[in-house]
Every structure is written in structure tokens, then in C-alpha cells.
Coordinates of C-alpha atoms in Angstrom, one line a residue:
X1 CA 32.7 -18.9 -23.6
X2 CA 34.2 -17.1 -26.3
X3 CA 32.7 -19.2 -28.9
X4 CA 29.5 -18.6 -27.1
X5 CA 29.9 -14.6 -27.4
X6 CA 30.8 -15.2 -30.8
X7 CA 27.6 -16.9 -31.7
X8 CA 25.7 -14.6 -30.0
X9 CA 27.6 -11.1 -31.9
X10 CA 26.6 -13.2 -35.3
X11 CA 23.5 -13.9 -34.5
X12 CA 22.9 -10.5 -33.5
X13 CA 24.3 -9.2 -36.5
X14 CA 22.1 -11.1 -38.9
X15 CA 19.1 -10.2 -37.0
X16 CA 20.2 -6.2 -37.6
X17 CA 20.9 -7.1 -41.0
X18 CA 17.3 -8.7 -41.1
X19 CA 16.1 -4.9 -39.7
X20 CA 17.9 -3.1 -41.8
X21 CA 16.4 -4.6 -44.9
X22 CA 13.2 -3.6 -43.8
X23 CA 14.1 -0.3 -42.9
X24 CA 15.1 -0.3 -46.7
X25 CA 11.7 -1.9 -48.1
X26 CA 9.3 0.4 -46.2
X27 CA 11.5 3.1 -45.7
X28 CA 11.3 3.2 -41.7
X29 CA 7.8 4.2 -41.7
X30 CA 4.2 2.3 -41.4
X31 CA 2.7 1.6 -44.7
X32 CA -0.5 1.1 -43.4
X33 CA -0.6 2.5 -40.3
X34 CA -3.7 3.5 -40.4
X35 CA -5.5 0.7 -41.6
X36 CA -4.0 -2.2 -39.3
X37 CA -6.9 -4.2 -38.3
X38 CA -7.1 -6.9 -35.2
X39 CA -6.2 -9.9 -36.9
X40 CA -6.4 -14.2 -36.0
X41 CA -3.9 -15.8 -36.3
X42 CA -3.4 -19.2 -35.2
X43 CA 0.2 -21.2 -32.8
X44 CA 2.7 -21.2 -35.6
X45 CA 1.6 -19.1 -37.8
X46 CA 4.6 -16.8 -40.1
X47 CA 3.1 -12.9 -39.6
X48 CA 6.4 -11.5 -40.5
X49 CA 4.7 -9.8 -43.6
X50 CA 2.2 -8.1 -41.5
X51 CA 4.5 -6.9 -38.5
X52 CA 7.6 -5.3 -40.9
X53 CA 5.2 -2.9 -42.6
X54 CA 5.3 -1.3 -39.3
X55 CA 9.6 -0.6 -40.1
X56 CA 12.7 -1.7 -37.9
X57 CA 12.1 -0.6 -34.2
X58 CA 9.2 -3.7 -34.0
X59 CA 8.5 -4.6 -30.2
X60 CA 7.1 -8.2 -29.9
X61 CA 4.9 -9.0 -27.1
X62 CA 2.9 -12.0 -25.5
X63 CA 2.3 -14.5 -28.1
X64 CA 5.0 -13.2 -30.5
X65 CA 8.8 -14.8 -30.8
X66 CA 11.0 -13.6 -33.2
X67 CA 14.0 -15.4 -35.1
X68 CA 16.7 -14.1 -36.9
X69 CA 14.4 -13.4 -40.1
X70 CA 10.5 -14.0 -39.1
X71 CA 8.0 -13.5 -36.3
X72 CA 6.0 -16.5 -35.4
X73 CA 2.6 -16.5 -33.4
X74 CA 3.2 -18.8 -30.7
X75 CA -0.5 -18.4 -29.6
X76 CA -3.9 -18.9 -31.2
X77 CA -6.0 -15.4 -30.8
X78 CA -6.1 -11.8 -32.3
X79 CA -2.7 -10.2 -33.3
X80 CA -3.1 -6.8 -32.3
X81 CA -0.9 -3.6 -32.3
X82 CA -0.5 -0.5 -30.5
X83 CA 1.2 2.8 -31.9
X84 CA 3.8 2.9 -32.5
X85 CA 5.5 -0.4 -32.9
X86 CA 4.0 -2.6 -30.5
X87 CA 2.5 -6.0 -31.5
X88 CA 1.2 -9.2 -29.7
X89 CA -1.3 -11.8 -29.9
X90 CA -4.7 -11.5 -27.5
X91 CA -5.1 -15.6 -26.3
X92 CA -9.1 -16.0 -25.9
X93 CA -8.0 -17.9 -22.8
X94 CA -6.8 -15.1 -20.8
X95 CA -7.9 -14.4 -17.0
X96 CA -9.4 -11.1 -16.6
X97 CA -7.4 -8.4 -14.4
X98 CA -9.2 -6.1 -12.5
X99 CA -8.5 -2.5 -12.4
X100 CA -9.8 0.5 -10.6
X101 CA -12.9 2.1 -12.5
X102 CA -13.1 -0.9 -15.2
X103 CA -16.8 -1.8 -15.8
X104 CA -17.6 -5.6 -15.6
X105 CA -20.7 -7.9 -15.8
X106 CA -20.9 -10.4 -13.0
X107 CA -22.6 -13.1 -11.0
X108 CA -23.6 -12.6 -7.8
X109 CA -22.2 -16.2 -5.5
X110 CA -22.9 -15.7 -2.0
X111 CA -25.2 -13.2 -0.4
X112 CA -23.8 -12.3 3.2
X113 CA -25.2 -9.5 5.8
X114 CA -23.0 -6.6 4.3
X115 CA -22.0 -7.8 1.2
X116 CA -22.5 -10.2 -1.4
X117 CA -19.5 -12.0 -3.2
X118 CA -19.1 -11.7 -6.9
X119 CA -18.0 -14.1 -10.1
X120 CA -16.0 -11.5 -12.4
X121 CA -14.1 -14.3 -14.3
X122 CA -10.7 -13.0 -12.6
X123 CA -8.2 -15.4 -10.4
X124 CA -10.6 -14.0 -7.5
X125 CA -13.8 -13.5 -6.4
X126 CA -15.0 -9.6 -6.3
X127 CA -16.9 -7.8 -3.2
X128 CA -20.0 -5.8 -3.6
X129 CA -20.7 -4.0 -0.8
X130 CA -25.0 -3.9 0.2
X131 CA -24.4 0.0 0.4
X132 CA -22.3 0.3 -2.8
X133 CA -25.0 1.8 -4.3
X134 CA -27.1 5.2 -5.4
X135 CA -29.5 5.9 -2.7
X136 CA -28.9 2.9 -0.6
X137 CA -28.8 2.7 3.1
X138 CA -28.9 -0.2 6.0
X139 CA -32.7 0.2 6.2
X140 CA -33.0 0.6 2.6
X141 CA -30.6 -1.7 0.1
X142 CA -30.9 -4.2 -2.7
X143 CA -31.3 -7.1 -1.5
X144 CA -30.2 -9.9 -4.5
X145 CA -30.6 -13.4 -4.6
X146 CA -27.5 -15.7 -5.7
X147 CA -27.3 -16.1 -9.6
X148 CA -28.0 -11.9 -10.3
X149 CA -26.4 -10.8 -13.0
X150 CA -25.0 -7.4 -12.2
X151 CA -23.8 -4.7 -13.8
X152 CA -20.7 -2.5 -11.8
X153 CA -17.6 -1.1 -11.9
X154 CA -14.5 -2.0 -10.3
X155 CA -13.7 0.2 -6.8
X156 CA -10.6 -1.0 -5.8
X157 CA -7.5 -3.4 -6.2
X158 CA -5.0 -4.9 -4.1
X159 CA -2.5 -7.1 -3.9
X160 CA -3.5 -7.9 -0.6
X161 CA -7.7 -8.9 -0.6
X162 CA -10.1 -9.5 -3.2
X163 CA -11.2 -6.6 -5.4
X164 CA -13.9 -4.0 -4.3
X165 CA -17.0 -3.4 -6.9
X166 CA -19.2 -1.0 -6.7
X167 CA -22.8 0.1 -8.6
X168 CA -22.1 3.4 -7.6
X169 CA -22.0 6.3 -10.5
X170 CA -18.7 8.5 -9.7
X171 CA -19.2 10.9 -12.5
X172 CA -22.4 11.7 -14.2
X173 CA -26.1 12.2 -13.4
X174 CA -27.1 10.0 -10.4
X175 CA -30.5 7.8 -10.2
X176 CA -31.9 5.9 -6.7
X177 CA -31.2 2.8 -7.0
X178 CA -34.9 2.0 -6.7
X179 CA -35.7 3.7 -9.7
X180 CA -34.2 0.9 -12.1
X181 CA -33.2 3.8 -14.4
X182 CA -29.2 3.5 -12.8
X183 CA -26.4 3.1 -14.3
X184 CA -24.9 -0.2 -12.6
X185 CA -27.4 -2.2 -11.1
X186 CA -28.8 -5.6 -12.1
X187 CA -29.6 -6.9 -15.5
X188 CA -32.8 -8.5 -16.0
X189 CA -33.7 -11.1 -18.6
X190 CA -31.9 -11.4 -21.4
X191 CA -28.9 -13.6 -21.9
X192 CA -25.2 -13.4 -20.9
X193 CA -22.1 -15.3 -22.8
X194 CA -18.5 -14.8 -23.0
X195 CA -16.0 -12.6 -25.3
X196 CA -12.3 -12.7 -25.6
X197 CA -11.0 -9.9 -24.4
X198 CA -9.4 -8.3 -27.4
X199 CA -13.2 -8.2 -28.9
X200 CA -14.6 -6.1 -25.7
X201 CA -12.2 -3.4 -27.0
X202 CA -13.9 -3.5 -30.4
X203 CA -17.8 -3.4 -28.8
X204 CA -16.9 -0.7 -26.4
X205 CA -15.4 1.7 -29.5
X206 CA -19.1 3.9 -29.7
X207 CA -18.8 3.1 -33.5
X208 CA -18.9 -0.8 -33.0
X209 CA -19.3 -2.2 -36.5
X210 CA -21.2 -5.0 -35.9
X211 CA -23.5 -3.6 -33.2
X212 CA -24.1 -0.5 -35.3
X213 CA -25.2 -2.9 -38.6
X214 CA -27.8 -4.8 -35.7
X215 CA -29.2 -1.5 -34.7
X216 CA -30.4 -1.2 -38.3
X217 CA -32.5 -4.1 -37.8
X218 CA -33.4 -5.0 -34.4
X219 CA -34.3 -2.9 -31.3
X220 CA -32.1 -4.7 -28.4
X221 CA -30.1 -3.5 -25.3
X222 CA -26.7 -4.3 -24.8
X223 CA -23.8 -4.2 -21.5
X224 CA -20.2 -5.4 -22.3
X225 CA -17.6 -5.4 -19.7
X226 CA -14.6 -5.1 -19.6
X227 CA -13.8 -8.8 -18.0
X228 CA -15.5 -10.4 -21.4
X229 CA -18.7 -10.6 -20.2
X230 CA -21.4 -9.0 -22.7
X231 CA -25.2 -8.8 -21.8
X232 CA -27.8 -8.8 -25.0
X233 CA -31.6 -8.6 -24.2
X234 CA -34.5 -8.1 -26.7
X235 CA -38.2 -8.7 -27.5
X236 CA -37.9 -12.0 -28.8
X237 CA -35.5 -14.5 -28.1
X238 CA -34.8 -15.3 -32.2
X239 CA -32.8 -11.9 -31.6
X240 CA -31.1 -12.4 -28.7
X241 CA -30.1 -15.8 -30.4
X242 CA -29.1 -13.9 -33.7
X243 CA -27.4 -11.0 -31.9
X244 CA -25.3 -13.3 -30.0
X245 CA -24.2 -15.1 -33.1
X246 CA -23.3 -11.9 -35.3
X247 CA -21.1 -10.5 -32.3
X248 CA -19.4 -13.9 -31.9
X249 CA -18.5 -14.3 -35.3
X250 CA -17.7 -10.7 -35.9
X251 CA -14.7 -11.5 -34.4
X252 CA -13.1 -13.2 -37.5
X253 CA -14.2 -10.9 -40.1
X254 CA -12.9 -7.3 -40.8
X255 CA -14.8 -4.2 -40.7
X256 CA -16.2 -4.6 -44.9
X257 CA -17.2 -8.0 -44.6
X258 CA -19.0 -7.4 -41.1
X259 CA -22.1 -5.8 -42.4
X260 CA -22.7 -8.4 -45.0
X261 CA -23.0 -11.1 -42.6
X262 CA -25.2 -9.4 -40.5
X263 CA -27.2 -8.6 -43.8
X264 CA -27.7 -12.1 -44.2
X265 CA -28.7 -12.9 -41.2
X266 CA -31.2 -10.3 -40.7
X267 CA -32.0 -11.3 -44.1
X268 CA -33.4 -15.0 -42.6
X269 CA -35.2 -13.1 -39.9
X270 CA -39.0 -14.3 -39.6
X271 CA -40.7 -11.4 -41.4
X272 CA -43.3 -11.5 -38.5
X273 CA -40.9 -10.3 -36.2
X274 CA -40.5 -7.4 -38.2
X275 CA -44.3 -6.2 -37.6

């Protein structure tokens, strides 16, 4: 036992001494705290050189492990990092968790009297009530077939039974249902495909790099949600094909090299989809 605490009093000195030294180097402070960038990162990988420019007090979370002197990635994905110290690696294999007033894209499963049962890539399947929606009532109520694509947001979680969705705008202007000009509702056309989840964060940020370069060049509409689901849809389906690929791959570049590729690839464009 006491060459066990031993061990563990040297072990926890050298990795204060490991701190220490690069408190000293960067002087406790980020040196480029404001210009950190998601970044992949593959099992195994050394990111000690990117993680101790943030100074001592480093947290490690998911995905991270830390030795006496380096921090490995133990998972393939997007190292990421919240102020002040916080890092950890987004895994693209992650199950969505729901929580109240996220906004997610799903798949309708079943269609029942009162209810239909939705696909929202979590452990569960969501509800969607028939009513959960701007103007609806019994007599009067969307009535979906099984493979909708829907818009929504999340009502309610619990422990206890599945979640709760609902197409139902809490704050904000209100539109019938019936209208088509709602908020949450179904998606029509277009084409759905999946997103890790660190990369929803970056298209929901109103100055989305990569969606902001596509606007220059192609007129499109666009739903992400929050459970990795994103919706593209477009007057031709070369777009929809090249938007997809763009926002796929923007994942691996940074925010400089982002509109070049998305230069190039309006660059190929048929010219007489330009007319």
C-alpha cells in the first residue's frame, strides 16, 4: 500500500511539474484563444501542442486521456473546446439526446389515431401528437403518410416515456398549419442525409461559412437539426447533389480554405444551370 501511494504522489508530481512548464511557456493564458478552430483528429493522435496553448488548468473530456506529459485522442472525430479550458473530441458516431426546445428533422414510422411515432436518430422513437400543431384541431389536422420528413421541435423529455415533439411555434409569428408558410411542418422534396453532430453547431452559427459561400452561387433552402439531420432542396438536383458534398466535406477544412472548395465546385457547375 505504501509503495502504491508512493507511486501515485510521483506520478502526481511529474504531472504538476508537466503543468507547470506550460504555465511557464504560455504564461497561464490562451495564445490563441480566439482563433481555436474545431479540429479532426484521428484514435491516437498526440494533440498535446494544441491543448497547452490553452495554459495549466486544461479539463479533458470524452475522447481525450492524458499522461504524465501528453494528451492523446482516444477517438476519431472533431476536437473541440469550450471557454475556458474545456476540450474533447466530438465521435461522428454519437446517439443524439433530446432536449426540450431542440429543433430536429425526422421521419415519420407509424401513423396512429392521435399520434404518429417519429425516427429522430435518438436511443428512442419520438411522439408527435396529430394536434401538435398551429391551427390544428380533431376535425381539422395533418394527416401524414409514413416516410414524411418533418420538421419540429422537441416538447418534452423524460426519463420515464419516449420524448414529445411538437410543430408548434412557442415564440414568434404563428401561421395555420394549412398555409405551408409554418415554421415546423413537413419538408417536401429535396433530399435529407446525416451530419455529425459537432458540424450542426457550425451550420446553425447564422454566419455558416460554407453555406454563406453556396448562397453566392446557388438559390437553395436549407433545415438542419439539431439530431444531425440536415434538409437541402433546390431547382435542380446537380445542386442538391453539389450542396450536399460541399457541406460534407466542409467538415475537414477550416474557415480559409472552405470558400475555395466551394469555388471550385461551383466553378464545374453546368453553365446552363446558371441561366
Amino acid at each position: 500500500m505504501e509503495k502504491q501511494i508512493g507511486r501515485d504522489d510521483l506520478a502526481k508530481r511529474q504531472t504538476e511539474k508537466f503543468l507547470n512548464s506550460i504555465e511557464e511557456t504560455v504564461g497561464g493564458l490562451p495564445v490563441n484563444f480566439t482563433t481555436f478552430e474545431p479540429t479532426p483528429v484521428v484514435s491516437g493522435e498526440d494533440v498535446t501542442n494544441i491543448v497547452t496553448q490553452f495554459g495549466k488548468r486544461i479539463i479533458t473530456g470524452s475522447g481525450l486521456f492524458q499522461t504524465q506529459n501528453k494528451v492523446i485522442s482516444t477517438l476519431s472525430g472533431i476536437l473541440n473546446f469550450h471557454k475556458p479550458n474545456t476540450f474533447w473530441v466530438d465521435h461522428h458516431d454519437h446517439k443524439y439526446i433530446p432536449f426540450k426546445e431542440d429543433t430536429v428533422i425526422g421521419v415519420i414510422t407509424h401513423q396512429y389515431a392521435e399520434a404518429y411515432t417519429v425516427d429522430i436518430s435518438s436511443s428512442t422513437r419520438a411522439v408527435l401528437p396529430t394536434l401538435a400543431f398551429d391551427g390544428a384541431s380533431k376535425r381539422n389536422h395533418p394527416n401524414y403518410p409514413v416516410g414524411t420528413v418533418i420538421y419540429c421541435r422537441v416538447e418534452s423529455t423524460s426519463p420515464d416515456t419516449d420524448p414529445e415533439l411538437s410543430c408548434m411555434v412557442k415564440d414568434g409569428p404563428k401561421k395555420d398549419w394549412m398555409t405551408g408558410q409554418s415554421l415546423f411542418g413537413e419538408l417536401k422534396g429535396g433530399h435529407i442525409f446525416k451530419v455529425s453532430l459537432s458540424l450542426v453547431q457550425l451550420l446553425l452559427d447564422p454566419k455558416c461559412v460554407v453555406l454563406e459561400a453556396l448562397a453566392n452561387g446557388i438559390a437553395f433552402e436549407v433545415a438542419v437539426g439539431m439530431n444531425g439531420w440536415v434538409w437541402i432542396n433546390s431547382e435542380h438536383a446537380y445542386d442538391i447533389v453539389l450542396i450536399v458534398n460541399a457541406v460534407k466535406k466542409s467538415e475537414t477544412l477550416n474557415a480559409k480554405t472552405i470558400p475555395v472548395m466551394v469555388k471550385n465546385l461551383l466553378f464545374a457547375r453546368p453553365k446552363e444551370l446558371s441561366t
